[in-house]
Short mmCIF file of C-alpha atoms and ligand atoms in Angstrom, two decimals:
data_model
loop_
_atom_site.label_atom_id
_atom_site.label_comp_id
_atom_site.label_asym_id
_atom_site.label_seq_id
_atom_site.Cartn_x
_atom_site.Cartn_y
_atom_site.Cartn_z
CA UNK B 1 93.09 179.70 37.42
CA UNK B 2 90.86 178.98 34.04
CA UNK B 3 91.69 181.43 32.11
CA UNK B 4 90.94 182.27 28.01
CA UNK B 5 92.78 184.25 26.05
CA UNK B 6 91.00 185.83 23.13
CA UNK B 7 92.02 188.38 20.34
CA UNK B 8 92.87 187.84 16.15
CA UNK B 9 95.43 185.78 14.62
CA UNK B 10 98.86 187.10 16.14
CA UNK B 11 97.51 188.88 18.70
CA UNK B 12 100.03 187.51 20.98
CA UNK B 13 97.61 184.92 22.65
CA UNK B 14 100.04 181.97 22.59
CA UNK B 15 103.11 184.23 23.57
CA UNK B 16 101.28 185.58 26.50
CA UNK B 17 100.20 181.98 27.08
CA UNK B 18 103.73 180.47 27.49
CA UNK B 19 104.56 183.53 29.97
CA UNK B 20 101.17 182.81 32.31
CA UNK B 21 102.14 179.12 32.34
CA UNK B 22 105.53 179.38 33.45
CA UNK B 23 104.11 181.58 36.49
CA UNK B 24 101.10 179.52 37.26
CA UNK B 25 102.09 175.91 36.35
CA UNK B 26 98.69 175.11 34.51
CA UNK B 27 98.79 173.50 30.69
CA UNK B 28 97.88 176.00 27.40
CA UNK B 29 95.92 174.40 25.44
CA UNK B 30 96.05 175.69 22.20
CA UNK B 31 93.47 173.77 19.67
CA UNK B 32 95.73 175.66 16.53
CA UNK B 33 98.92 173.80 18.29
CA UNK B 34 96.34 170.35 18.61
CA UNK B 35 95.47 170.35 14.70
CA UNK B 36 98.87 171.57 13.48
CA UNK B 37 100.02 168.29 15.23
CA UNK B 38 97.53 166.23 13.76
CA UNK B 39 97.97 167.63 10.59
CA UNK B 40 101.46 166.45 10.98
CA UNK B 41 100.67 162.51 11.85
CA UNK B 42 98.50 162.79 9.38
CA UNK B 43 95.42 161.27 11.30
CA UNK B 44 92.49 161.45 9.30
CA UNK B 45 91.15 164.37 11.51
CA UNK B 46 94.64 166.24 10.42
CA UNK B 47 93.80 165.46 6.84
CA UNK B 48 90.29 167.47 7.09
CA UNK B 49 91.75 170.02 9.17
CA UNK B 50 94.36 170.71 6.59
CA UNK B 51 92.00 172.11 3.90
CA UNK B 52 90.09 174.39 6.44
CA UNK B 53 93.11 175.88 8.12
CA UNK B 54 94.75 176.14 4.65
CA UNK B 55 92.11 178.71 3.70
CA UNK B 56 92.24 180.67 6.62
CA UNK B 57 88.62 178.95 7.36
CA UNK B 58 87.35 177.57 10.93
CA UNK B 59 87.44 173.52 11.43
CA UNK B 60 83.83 172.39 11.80
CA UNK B 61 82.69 172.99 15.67
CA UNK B 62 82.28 169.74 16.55
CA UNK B 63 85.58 168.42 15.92
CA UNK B 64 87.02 171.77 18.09
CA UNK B 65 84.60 170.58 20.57
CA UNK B 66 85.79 166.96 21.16
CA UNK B 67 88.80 168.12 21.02
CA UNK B 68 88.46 170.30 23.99
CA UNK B 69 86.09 167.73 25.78
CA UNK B 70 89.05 164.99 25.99
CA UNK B 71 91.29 167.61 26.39
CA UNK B 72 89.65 169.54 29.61
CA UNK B 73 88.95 165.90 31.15
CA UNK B 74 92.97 165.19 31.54
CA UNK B 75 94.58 165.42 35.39
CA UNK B 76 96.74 168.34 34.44
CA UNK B 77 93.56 171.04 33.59
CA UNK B 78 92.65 170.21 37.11
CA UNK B 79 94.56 172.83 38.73
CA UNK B 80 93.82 175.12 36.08
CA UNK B 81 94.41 176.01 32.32
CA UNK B 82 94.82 178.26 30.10
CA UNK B 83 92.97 178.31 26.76
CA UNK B 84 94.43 179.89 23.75
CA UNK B 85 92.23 179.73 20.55
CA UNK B 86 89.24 178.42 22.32
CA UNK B 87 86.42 178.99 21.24
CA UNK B 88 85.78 180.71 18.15
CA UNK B 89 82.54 181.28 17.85
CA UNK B 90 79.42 181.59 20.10
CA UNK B 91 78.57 177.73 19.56
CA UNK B 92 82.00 176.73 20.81
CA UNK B 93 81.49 179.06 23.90
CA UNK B 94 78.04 177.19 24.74
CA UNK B 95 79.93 173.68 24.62
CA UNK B 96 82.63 174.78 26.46
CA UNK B 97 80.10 176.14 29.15
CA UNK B 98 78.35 172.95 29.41
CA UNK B 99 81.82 170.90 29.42
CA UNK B 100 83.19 173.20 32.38
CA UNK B 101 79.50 172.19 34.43
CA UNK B 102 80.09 168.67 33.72
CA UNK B 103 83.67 169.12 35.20
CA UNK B 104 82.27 170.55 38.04
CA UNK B 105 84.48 174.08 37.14
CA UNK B 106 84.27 177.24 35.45
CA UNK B 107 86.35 180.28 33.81
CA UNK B 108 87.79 182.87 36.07
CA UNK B 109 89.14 185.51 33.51
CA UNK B 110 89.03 185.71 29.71
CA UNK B 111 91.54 188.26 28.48
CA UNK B 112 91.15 189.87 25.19
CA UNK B 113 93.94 190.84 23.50
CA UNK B 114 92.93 193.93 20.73
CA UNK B 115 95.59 194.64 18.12
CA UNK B 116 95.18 196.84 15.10
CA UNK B 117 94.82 194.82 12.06
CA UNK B 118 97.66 195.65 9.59
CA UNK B 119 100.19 195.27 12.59
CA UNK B 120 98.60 192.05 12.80
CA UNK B 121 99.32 191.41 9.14
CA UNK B 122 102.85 192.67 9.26
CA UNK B 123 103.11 190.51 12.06
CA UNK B 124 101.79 187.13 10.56
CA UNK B 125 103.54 186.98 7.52
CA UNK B 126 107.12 188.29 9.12
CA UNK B 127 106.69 185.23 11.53
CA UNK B 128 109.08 182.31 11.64
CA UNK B 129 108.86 179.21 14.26
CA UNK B 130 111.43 176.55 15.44
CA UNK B 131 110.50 173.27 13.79
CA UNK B 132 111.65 171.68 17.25
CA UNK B 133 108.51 171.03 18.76
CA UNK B 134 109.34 171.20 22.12
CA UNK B 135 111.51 174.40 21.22
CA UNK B 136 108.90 176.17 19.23
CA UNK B 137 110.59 179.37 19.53
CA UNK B 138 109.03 182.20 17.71
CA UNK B 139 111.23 185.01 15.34
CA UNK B 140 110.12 187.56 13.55
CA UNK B 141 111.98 188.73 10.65
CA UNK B 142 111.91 192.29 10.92
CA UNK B 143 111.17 192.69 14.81
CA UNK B 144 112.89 189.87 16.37
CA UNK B 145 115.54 188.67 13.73
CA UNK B 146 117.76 184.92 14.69
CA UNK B 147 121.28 185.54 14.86
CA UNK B 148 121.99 183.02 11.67
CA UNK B 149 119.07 183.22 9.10
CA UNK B 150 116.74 180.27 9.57
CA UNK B 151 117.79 178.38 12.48
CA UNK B 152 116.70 178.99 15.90
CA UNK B 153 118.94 181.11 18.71
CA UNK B 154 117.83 178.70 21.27
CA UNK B 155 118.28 175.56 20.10
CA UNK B 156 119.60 175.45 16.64
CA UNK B 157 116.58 174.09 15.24
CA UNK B 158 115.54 174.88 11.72
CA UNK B 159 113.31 177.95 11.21
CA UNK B 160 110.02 177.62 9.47
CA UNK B 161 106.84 179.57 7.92
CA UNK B 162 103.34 178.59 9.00
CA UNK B 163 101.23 177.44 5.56
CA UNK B 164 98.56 179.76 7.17
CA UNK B 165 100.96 182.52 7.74
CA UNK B 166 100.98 184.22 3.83
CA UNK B 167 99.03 187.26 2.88
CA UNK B 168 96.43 185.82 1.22
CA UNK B 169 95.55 183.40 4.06
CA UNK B 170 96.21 185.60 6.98
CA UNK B 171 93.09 187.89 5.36
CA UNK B 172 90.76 185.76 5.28
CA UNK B 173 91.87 184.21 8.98
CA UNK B 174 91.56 188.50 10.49
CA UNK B 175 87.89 187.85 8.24
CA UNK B 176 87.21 184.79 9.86
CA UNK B 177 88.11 186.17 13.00
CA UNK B 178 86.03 189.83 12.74
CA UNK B 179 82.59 187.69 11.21
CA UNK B 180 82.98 184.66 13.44
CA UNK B 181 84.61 185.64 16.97
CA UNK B 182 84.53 189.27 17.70
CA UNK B 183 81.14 188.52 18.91
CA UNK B 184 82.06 186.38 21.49
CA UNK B 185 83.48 189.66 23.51
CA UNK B 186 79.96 190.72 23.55
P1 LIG C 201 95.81 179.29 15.48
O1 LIG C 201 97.08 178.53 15.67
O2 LIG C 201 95.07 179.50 16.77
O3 LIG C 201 96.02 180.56 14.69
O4 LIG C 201 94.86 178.35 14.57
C1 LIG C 201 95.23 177.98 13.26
C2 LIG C 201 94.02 177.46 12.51
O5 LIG C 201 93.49 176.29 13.19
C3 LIG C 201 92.84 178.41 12.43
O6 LIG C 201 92.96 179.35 11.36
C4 LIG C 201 91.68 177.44 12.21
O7 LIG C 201 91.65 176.95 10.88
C5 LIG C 201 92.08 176.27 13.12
N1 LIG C 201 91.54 176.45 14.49
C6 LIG C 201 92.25 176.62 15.64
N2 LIG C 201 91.43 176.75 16.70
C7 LIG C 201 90.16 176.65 16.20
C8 LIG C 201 88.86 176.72 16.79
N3 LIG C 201 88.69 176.93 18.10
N4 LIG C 201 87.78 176.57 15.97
C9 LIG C 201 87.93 176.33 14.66
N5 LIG C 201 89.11 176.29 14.04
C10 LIG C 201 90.23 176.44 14.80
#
């Protein structure tokens, strides 16, 4: 099963990702997750990444791209995978089309996930995650409260706010998102 899940920021794309991968076995590959993580090493990728996700922009396509490319090419997508912020934009969808040739595969379903836009902001900027990486947990502070205020239910793990998760931010990502990759549904 190759499967892409499409719709705004918050949509629910990676939380309906982590329920289709415990049913099907295949990997999500989230590119968000894959610069948040460089960002974090601080790789010199991470440190360009920073300033585009940091104002709710898209990272250049061809970084996305090779990303994806090494990604795709690893033994696990083999059985299938599930892509979850990939692509963004028409560009991204041709590479990934010529990738999937190469790999001798192609997509199966893309799901697009439509939710109204202020939800999305009220969403967004209630959002807290469990710094645990492989925890990763998601809260929301209005909806979906932890027990003890900032640390995790599941593992204890300290609760934190996405950079790219204020107001401000969050606009111009639901921007980015209406200019750059609505289209793609089309
Ligand atoms: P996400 O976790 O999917 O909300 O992504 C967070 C941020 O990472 C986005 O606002 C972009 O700055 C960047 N990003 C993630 N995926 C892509 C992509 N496919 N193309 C360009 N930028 C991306």
């Amino acid at each position: 099963m190759n499967l892409i899940l499409l719709g705004g920021p918050g949509a629910g794309k990676g939380t309906q990702a982590k329920k289709l991968i415990d049913k099907y076995q295949v990997p999500q590959i989230s590119t968000g997750d894959i610069l948040r993580a460089a960002v974090k090493e601080g790789t010199e990728m991470g440190k360009k990444a920073k300033e585009y996700m940091d104002a709710g922009k898209l990272v250049p396509d061809e970084v996305v791209i090779g990303i994806i490319k090494d990604r795709l090419a690893q033994p696990d997508c083999k059985k299938g995978f599930i892509l979850d912020g990939f692509p963004r934009t028409v560009p991204q969808a041709e590479a990934l089309d010529k990738v999937l040739v190469g790999l001798k595969t192609g997509i199966d379903h893309v799901v697009s996930i439509d939710v109204d836009e202020e939800a999305l902001v009220v969403r967004l900027t209630g959002r807290r995650t469990c710094k645990n990486a492989a925890c990763g947990q998601m809260f929301h502070i209005k909806f979906t409260p932890s027990k003890k205020e900032g640390v995790c239910d599941k593992c204890g793990g300290e609760l934190y706010q996405r950079d790219d998760d204020n107001e401000a931010t969050v606009r111009n990502r639901l921007k980015t998102y209406n200019d750059a990759t609505a289209p793609l549904i089309g």
